Coordinates of C-alpha atoms in Angstrom, one line a residue:
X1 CA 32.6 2.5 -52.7
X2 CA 36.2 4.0 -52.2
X3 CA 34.8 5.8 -49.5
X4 CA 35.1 3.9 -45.8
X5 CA 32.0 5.1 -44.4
X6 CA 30.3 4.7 -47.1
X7 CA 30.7 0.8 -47.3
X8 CA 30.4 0.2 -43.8
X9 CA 26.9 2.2 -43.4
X10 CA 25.8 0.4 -46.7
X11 CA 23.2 -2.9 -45.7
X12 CA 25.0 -5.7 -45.5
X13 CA 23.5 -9.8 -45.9
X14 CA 25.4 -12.8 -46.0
X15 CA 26.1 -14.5 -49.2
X16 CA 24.4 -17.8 -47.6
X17 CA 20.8 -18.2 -46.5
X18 CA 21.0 -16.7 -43.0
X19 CA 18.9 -19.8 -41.6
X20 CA 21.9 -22.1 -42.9
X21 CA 24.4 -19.3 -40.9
X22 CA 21.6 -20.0 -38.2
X23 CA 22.1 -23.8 -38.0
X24 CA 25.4 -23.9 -38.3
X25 CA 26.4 -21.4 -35.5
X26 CA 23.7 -23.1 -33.3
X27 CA 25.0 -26.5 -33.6
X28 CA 28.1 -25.8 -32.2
X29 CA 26.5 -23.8 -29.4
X30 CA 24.9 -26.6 -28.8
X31 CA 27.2 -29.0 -28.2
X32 CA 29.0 -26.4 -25.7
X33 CA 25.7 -25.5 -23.6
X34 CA 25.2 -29.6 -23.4
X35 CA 28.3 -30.3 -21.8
X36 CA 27.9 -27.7 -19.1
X37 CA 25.3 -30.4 -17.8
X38 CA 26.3 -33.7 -19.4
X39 CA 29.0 -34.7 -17.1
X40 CA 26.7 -34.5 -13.5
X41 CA 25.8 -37.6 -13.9
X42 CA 28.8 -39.4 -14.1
X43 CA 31.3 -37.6 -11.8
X44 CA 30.5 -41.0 -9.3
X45 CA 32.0 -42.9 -12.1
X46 CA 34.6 -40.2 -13.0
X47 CA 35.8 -40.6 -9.4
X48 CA 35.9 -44.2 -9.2
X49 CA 37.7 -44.5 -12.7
X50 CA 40.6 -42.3 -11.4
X51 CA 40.8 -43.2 -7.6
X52 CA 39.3 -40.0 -6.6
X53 CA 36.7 -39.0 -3.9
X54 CA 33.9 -37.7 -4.5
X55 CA 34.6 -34.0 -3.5
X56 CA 37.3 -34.3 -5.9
X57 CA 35.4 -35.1 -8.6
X58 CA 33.2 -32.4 -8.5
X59 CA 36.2 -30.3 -9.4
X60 CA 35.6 -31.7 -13.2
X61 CA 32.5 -29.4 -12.7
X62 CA 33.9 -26.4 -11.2
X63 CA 37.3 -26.4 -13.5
X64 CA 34.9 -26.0 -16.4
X65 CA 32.5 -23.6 -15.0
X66 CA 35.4 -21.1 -13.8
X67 CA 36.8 -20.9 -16.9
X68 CA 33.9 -20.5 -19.3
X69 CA 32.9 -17.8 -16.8
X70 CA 36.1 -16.1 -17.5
X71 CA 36.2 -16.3 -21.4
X72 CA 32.8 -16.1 -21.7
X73 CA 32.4 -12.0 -21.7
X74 CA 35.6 -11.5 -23.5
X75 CA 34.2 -12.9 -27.1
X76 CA 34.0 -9.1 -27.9
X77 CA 37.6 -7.7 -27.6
X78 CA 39.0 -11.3 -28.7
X79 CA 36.4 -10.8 -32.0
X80 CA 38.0 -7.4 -32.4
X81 CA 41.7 -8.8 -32.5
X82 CA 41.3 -11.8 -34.8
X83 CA 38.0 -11.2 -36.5
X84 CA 34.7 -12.9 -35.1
X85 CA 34.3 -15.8 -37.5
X86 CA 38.1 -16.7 -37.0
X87 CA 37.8 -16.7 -33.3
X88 CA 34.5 -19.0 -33.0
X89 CA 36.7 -21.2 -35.2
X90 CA 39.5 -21.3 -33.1
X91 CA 37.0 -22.0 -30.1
X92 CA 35.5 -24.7 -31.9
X93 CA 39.1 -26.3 -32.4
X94 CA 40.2 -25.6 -28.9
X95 CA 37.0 -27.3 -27.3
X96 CA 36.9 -30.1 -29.6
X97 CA 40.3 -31.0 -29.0
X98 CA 40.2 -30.5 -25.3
X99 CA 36.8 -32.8 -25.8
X100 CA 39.7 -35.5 -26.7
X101 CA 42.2 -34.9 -24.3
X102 CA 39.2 -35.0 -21.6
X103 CA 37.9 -38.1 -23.2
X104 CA 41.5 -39.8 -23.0
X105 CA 42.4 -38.1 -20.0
X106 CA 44.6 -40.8 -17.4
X107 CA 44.3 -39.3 -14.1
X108 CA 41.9 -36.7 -12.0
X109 CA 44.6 -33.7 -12.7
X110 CA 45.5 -33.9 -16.2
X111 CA 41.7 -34.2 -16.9
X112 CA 41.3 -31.0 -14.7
X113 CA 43.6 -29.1 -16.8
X114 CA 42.0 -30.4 -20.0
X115 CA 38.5 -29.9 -18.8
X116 CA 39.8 -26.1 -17.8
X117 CA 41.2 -25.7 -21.6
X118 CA 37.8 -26.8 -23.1
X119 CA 35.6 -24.6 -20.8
X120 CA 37.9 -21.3 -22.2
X121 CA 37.1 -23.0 -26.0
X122 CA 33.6 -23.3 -24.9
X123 CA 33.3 -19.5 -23.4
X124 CA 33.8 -18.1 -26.5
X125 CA 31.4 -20.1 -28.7
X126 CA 27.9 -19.3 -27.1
X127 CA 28.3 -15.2 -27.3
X128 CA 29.9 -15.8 -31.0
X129 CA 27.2 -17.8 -32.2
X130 CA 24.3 -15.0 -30.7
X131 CA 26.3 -12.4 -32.5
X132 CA 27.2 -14.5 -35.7
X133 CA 23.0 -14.5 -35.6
X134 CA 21.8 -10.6 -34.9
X135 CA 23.9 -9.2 -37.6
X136 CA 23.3 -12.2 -40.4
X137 CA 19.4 -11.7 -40.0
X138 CA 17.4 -8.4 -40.8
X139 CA 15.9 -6.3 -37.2
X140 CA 12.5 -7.7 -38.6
X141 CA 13.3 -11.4 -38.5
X142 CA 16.2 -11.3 -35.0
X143 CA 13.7 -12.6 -33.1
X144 CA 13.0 -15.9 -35.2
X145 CA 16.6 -16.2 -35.3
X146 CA 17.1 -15.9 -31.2
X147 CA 14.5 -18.8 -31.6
X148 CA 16.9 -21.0 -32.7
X149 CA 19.7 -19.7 -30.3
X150 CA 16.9 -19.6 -27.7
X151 CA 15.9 -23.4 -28.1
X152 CA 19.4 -24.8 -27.9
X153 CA 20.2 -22.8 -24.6
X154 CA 17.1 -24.1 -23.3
X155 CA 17.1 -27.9 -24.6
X156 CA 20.6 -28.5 -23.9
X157 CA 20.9 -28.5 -20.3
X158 CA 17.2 -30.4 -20.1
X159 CA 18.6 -33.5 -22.0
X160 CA 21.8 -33.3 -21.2
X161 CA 22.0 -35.4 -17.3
X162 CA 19.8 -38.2 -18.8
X163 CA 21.8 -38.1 -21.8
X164 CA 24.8 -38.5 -20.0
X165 CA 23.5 -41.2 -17.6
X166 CA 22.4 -43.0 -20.3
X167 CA 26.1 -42.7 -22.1
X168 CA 28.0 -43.7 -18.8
X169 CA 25.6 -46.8 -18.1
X170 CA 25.3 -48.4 -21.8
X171 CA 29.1 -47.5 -22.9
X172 CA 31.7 -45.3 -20.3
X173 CA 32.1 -41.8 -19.0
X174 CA 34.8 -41.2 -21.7
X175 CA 32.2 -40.8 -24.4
X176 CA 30.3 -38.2 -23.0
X177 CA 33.3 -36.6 -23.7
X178 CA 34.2 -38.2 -27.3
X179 CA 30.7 -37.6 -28.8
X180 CA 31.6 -33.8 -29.2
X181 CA 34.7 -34.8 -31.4
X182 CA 32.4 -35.6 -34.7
X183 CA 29.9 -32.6 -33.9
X184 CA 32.8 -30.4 -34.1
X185 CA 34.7 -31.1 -36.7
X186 CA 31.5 -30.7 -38.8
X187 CA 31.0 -27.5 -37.1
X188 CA 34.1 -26.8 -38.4
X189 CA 33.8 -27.3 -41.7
X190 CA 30.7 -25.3 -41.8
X191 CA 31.7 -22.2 -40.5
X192 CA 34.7 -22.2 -42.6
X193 CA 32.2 -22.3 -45.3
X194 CA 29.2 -20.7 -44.2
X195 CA 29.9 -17.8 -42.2
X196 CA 31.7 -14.5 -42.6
X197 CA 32.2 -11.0 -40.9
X198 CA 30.2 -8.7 -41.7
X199 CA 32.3 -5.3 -43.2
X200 CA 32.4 -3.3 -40.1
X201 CA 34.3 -6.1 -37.8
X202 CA 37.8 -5.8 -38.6
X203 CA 40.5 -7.4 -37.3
X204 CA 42.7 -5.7 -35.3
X205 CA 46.0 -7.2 -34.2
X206 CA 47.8 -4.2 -32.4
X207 CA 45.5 -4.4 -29.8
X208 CA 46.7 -7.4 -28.9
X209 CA 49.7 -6.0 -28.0
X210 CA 47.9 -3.3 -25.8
X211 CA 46.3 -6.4 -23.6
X212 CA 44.1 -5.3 -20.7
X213 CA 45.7 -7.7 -18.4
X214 CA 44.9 -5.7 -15.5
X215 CA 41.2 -6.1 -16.3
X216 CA 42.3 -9.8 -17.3
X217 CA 43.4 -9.9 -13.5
X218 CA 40.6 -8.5 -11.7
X219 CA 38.1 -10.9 -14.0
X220 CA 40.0 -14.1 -13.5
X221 CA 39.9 -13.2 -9.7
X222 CA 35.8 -12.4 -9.6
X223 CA 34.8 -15.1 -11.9
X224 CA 36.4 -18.1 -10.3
X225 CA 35.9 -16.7 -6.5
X226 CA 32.1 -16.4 -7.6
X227 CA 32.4 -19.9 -9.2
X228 CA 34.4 -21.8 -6.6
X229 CA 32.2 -20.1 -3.7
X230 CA 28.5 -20.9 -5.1
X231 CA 30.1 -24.7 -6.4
X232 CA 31.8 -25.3 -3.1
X233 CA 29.8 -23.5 -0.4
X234 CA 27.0 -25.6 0.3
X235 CA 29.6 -28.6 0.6
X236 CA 31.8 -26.5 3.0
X237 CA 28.6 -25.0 4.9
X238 CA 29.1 -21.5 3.2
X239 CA 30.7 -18.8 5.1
X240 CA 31.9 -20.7 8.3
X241 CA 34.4 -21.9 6.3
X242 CA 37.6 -19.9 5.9
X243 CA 38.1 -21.8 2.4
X244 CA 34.6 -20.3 1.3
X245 CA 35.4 -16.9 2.7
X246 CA 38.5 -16.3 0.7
X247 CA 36.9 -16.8 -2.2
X248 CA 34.0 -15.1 -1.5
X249 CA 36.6 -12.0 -0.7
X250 CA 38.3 -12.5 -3.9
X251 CA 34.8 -12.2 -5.9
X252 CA 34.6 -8.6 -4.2
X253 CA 38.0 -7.8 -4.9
X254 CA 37.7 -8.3 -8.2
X255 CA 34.5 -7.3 -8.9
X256 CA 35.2 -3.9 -7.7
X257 CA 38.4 -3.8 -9.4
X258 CA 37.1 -4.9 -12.5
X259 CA 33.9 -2.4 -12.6
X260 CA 36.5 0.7 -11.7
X261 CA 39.6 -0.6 -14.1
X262 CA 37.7 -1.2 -16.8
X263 CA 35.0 1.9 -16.7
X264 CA 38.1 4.0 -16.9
X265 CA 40.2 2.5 -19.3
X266 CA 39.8 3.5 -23.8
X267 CA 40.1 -0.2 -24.7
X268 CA 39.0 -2.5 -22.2
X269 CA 38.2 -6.0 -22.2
X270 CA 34.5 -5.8 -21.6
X271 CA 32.9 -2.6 -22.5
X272 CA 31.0 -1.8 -19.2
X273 CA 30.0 1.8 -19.9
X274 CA 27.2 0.0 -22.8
X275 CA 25.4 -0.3 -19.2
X276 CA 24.6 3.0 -19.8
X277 CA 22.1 2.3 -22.2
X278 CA 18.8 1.9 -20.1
X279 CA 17.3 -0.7 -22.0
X280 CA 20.1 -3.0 -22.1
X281 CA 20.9 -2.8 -18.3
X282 CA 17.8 -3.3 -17.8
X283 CA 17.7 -6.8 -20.5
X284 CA 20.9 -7.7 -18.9
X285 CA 19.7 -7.9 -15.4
X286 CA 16.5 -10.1 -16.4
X287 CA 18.6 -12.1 -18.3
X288 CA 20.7 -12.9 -15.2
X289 CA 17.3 -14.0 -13.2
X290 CA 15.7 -16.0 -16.6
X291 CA 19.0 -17.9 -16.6
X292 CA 18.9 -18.3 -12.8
X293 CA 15.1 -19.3 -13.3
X294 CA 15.6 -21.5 -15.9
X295 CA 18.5 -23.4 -14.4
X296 CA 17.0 -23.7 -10.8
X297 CA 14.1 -25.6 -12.0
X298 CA 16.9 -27.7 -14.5
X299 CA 18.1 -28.7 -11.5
X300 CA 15.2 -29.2 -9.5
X301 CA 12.9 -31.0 -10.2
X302 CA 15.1 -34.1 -11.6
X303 CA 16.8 -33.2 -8.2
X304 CA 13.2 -34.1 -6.3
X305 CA 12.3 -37.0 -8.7
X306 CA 15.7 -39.0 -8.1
X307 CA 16.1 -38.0 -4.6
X308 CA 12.7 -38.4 -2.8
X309 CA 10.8 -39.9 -5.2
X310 CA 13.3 -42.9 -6.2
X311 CA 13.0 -42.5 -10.0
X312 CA 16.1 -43.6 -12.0
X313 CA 18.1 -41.5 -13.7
X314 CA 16.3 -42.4 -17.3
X315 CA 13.0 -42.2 -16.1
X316 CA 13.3 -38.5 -14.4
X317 CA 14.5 -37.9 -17.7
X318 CA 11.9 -38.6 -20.0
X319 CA 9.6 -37.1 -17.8
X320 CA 11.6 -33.9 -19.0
X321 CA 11.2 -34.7 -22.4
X322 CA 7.5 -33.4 -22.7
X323 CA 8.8 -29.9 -21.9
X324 CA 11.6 -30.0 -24.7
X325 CA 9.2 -31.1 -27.3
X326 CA 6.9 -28.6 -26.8
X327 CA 9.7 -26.2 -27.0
X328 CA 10.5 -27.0 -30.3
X329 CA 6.9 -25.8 -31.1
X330 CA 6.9 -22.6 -28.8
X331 CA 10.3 -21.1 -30.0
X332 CA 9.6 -20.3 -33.3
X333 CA 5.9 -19.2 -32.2
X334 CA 7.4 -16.9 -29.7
X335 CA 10.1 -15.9 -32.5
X336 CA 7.6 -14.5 -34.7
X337 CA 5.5 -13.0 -32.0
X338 CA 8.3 -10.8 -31.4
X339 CA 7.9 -9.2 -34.8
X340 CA 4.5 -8.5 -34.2
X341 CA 4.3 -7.5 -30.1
X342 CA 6.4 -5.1 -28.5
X343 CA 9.8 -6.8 -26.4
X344 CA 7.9 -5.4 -23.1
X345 CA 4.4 -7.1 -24.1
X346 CA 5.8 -10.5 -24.5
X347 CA 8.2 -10.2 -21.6
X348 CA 5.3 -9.5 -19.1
X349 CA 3.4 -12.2 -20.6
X350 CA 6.3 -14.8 -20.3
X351 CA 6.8 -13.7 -16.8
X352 CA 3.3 -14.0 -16.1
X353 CA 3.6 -17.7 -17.4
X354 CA 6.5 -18.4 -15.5
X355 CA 5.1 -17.2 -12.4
X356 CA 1.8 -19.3 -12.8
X357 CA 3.5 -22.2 -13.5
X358 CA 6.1 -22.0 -10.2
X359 CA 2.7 -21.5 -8.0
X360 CA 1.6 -24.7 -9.9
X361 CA 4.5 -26.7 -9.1
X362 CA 4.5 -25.1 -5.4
X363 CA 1.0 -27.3 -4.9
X364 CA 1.7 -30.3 -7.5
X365 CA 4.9 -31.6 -5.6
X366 CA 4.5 -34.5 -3.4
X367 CA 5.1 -37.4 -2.6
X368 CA 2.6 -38.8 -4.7
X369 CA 3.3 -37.2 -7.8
X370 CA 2.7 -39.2 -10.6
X371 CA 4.8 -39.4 -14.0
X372 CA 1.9 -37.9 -16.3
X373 CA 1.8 -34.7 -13.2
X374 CA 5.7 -34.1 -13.7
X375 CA 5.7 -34.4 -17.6
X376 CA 2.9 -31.7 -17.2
X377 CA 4.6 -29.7 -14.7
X378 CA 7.6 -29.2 -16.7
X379 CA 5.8 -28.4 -20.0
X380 CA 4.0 -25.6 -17.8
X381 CA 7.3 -24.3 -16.4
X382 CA 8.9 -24.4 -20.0
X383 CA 6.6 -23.1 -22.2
X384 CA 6.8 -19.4 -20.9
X385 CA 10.8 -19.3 -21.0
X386 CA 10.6 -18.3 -25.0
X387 CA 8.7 -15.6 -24.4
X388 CA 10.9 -14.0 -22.3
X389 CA 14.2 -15.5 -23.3
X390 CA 13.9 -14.4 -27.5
X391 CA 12.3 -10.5 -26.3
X392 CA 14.8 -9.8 -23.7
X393 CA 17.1 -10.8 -26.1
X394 CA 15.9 -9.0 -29.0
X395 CA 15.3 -5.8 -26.6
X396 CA 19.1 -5.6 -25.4
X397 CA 20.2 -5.3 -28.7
X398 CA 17.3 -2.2 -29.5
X399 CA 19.7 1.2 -30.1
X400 CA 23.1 -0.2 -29.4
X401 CA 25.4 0.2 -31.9
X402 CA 26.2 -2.4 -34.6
X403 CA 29.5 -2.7 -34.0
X404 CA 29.1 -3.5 -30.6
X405 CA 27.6 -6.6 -31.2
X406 CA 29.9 -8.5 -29.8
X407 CA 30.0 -7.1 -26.7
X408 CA 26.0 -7.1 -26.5
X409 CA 25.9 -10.8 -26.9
X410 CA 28.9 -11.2 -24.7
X411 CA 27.4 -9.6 -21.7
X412 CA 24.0 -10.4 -22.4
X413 CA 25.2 -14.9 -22.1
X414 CA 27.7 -13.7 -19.0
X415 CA 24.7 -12.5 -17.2
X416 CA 22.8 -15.0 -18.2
X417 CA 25.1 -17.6 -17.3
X418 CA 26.1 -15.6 -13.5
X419 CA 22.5 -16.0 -12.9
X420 CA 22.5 -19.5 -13.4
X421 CA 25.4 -20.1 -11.5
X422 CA 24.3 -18.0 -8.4
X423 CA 20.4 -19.4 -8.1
X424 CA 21.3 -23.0 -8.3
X425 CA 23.6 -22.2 -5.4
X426 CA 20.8 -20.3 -3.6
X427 CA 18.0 -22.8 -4.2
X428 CA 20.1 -25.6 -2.7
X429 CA 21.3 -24.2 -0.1
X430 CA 17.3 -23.4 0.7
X431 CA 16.1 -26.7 -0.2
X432 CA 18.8 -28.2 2.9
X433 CA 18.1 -24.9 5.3
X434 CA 14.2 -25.0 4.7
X435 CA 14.1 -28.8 5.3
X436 CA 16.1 -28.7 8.3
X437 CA 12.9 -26.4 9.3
X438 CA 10.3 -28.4 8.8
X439 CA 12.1 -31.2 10.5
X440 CA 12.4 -29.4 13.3
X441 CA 8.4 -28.9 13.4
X442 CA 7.6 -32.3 12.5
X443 CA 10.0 -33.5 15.0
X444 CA 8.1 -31.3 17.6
X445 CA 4.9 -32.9 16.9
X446 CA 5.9 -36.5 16.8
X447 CA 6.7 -36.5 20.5
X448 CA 6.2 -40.1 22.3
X449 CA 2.7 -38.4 24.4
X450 CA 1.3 -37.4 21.5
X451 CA -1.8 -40.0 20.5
X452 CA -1.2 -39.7 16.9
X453 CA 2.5 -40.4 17.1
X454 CA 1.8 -43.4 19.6
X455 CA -0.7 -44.7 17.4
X456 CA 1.3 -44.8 14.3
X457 CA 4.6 -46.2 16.4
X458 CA 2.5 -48.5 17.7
X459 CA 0.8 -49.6 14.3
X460 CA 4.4 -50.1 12.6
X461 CA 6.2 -51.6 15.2
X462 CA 3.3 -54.6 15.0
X463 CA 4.0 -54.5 10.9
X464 CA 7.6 -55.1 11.8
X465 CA 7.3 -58.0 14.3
X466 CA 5.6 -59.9 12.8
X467 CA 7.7 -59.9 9.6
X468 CA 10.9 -59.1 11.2
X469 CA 10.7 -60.4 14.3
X470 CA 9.8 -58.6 18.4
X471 CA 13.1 -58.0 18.7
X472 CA 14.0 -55.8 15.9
X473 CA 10.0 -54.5 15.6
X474 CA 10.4 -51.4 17.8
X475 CA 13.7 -49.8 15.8
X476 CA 12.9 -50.6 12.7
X477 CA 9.4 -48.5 13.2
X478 CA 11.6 -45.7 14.3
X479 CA 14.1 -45.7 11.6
X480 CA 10.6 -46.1 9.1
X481 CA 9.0 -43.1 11.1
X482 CA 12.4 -40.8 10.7
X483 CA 12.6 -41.7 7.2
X484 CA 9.2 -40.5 6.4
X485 CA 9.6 -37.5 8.9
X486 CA 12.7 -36.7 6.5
X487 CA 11.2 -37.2 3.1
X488 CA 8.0 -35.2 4.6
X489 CA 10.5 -32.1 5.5
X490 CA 12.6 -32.0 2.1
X491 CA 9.2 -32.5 0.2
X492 CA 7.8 -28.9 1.6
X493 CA 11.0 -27.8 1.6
X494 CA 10.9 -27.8 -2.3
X495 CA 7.5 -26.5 -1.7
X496 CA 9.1 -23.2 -0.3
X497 CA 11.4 -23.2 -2.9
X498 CA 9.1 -23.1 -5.4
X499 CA 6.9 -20.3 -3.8
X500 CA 9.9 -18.3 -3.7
X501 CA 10.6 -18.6 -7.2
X502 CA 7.2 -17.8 -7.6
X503 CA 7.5 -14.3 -5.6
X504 CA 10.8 -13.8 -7.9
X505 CA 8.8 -14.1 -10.8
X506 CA 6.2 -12.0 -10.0
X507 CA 8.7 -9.0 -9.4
X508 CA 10.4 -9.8 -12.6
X509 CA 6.3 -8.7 -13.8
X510 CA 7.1 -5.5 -12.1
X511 CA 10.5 -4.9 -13.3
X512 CA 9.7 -5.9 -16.8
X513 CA 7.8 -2.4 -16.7
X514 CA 10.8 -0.9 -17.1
X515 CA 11.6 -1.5 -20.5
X516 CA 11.5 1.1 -23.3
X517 CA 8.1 -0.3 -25.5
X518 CA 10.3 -1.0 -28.7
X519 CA 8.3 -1.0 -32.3
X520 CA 7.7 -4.5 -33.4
X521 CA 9.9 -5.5 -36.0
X522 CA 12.1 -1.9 -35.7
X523 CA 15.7 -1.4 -36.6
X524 CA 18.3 -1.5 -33.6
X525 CA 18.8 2.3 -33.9
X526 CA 15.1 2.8 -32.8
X527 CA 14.8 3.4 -28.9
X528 CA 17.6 4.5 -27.9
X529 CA 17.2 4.8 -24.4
X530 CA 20.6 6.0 -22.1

């Protein structure tokens, strides 16, 4: 055992249960993937709290976003400098302190700045925990482990805008902020306990004082360009706006900078040249579309129940809850089919699923959809998401190296999370362009010779006289007929939407192809594929 390579090529298991490692790690995750969404909700009443407008308050969004985009792919190096368990410790103390100071926070900046400081704490925890997780479980039993990881990146961000709605209404927007204070200090605790590195992490504090901050630079500069353009462009119609465009140049600029500086350099921040491994690159880029899938439709179809179809906040809410509870059925199924199908098997299955049940949705949505039909719908659009979540997960860590771990689960979340970011952008931005379409054809066949148009103006401005009076009959039909000629538009505009999510997931079939067909249940040095 005096030998070095000896004890770290030895096998290596926690001293604890890896399922209590499991819990532990997954819990604080979990608390850091609900706040991403917990606070939509109540920005109107953020605003109003601190005399803000509303465009001011969605910076309590963006602050957060920018900054857990930045942090989030640098778990790896930081791991390397302090030691991994000591780092998703400090992360834990740094958001659940910031969770405080947000909760407490007296004015729109100073909550800002703490809202910025618990999105860096936050960054760090997701990767961590992913990591903490593939090296405490055996190759054999990953997948049921990603299960668990899988089920709170999935279940969070369903339950957390009606939980926040319901917070703000029944008690005030500070506890949305408050309730992570208890969840983290027994997070704490637990870890401290519970988990430990493994022998080949090992902390390494000179590196600290060789700092990429060039790379630091150039990723600071892409992530919040990206950020602040997909958060802000639809609000400043996109690229005619010079504020959108210098953002969207800064993303270049730093992307470009960042792929070069950090390609080049011996010890960068992010370790790009693991893109080298087929497999992975491959795993990374579906990631980035599953998260953007998964998000979309997060955002969606609460989006279309609130907005057209004049549900409360609560009740487009539970009608999520269907999907979440079947989850917690079809995550550890999918986590032990893993260990018995090949990564490539279940991912074209999942896909499959996923693109069956955006077709679905593309002829269930209407007007007339019904509470049972949307409780249905979103169990149909869940249910394939483990599937492909817990194998492309399991597959991007087939033949990398164990000690780049970090950096696996590091890229493999920041991908994840991009893809988020960027296809809630792009589905909104097509819900408004696509309806603005269909108005215009709607609009073309409502003219005042047309019989059917005459017939139905002429229907409700007699419903409106005689309730409303002659005089105000005739505009108050109009206003009735616009309105319906607007919900009519946005309704097929999600309709397109949908379809085209549909088309994405059928290439993600295609794509899936692609990836090396792993050995069920193999070790991570099987397959690989550069």
């Amino acid at each position: 055992m005096d030998n070095p390579n000896v004890a770290v090529s030895a096998p290596w298991k926690p001293r604890v249960n890896p399922w209590l490692i499991a819990a532990t790690v997954a819990l604080s995750a979990f608390m850091e993937v609900l706040d991403t969404s917990i606070a939509n909700v109540a920005l109107p009443h953020i605003a109003g709290s601190l005399a803000a407008s509303s465009d001011e308050g969605t910076w309590v969004l963006t602050s957060y976003l920018v900054s857990n985009a930045i942090v989030l792919p640098l778990g790896g190096w930081a791991s390397s400098v302090m030691g991994r368990r000591n780092f998703f410790v400090f992360c834990i103390v740094i958001f659940t302190v910031a969770s405080f100071l947000c909760g407490a926070a007296p004015s729109l900046p100073l909550l800002l700045l703490f809202r910025v400081i618990q999105g860096a704490g936050g960054g760090g925890m997701q990767p961590m925990a992913q990591a903490i997780m593939a090296d405490s479980f055996e190759p054999q039993k990953r997948g049921q482990a990603f299960a668990v990881y899988g089920l709170v990146t999935v279940l969070a961000p369903s339950i957390g805008p009606t939980l926040g709605g319901w917070i703000t209404d029944n008690f005030s927007w500070r506890w949305i902020f408050f309730i992570n204070i208890p969840i983290g200090i027994v997070a704490f605790f637990l870890v401290m306990r519970l988990v430990e590195d493994p022998p080949w992490i090992k902390p390494d504090r000179s590196r600290l004082r060789n700092m990429d901050f060039m790379g630091l630079g150039f990723l600071t500069l892409a992530m919040g360009g990206l950020q602040i353009m997909l958060d802000k462009g639809e609000e400043n119609d996109w690229f005619s706006s010079p504020f959108i465009c210098t953002f969207g140049a800064l993303f270049v600029v730093g992307i470009v900078g960042l792929i070069v500086w950090e390609w080049r350099r011996k010890d960068p921040l992010m370790n790009l040249k693991l893109f080298r491994f087929k497999n992975f690159a491959i795993c990374c880029f579906l990631m980035m579309l599953v998260g953007g899938l998964l998000n979309a439709n997060t955002v969606l179809q609460p989006q279309f129940m609130q907005g057209l179809l004049g549900w409360t906040a609560t009740s487009a809410g539970m009608a999520l809850t269907a999907g979440g509870v079947v989850l917690v059925f079809v995550m550890p199924f999918a986590g032990f089919a893993v260990g018995k199908f090949s990564a490539r098997s279940l991912t074209l299955f999942g896909f499959s699923l996923l693109a069956l049940g955006f077709y679905v949705a593309a002829h269930v949505t209407s007007l007339d959809m019904t509470f049972q039909q949307a409780s249905w719908l979103r169990v149909l659009m869940l249910m394939p998401v483990p599937f492909c979540f817990i194998s492309i997960t399991t597959a991007a860590y087939v033949g990398m190296p164990k000690e780049e771990s970090n950096q696996v689960s590091g890229l493999i979340n920041f991908a994840r999370n991009i893809g988020g970011s960027i296809l809630i952008a792009i589905t909104g931005a097509q819900v408004t362009s696509r309806a603005m379409h269909h108005e215009m054809l709607l609009q073309n066949s409502m003219q005042p010779g047309t019989l059917a148009y005459s017939q139905h103006m002429q229907t409700m401005t007699g419903f409106f006289s005689s309730h409303f009076g002659s005089a105000n009959g005739a505009g108050m039909a109009l206003a009735s007929i616009y309105q319906q000629l607007n919900l009519q538009a946005t309704t097929q505009a999600y309709v397109d939407v949908y379809m085209e999510l549909t088309y994405m997931s059928l290439f993600m079939v295609a794509l899936a192809f692609l990836l090396s067909k792993n050995k069920p249940g193999a070790g991570t040095e099987s397959a690989a594929v550069h």
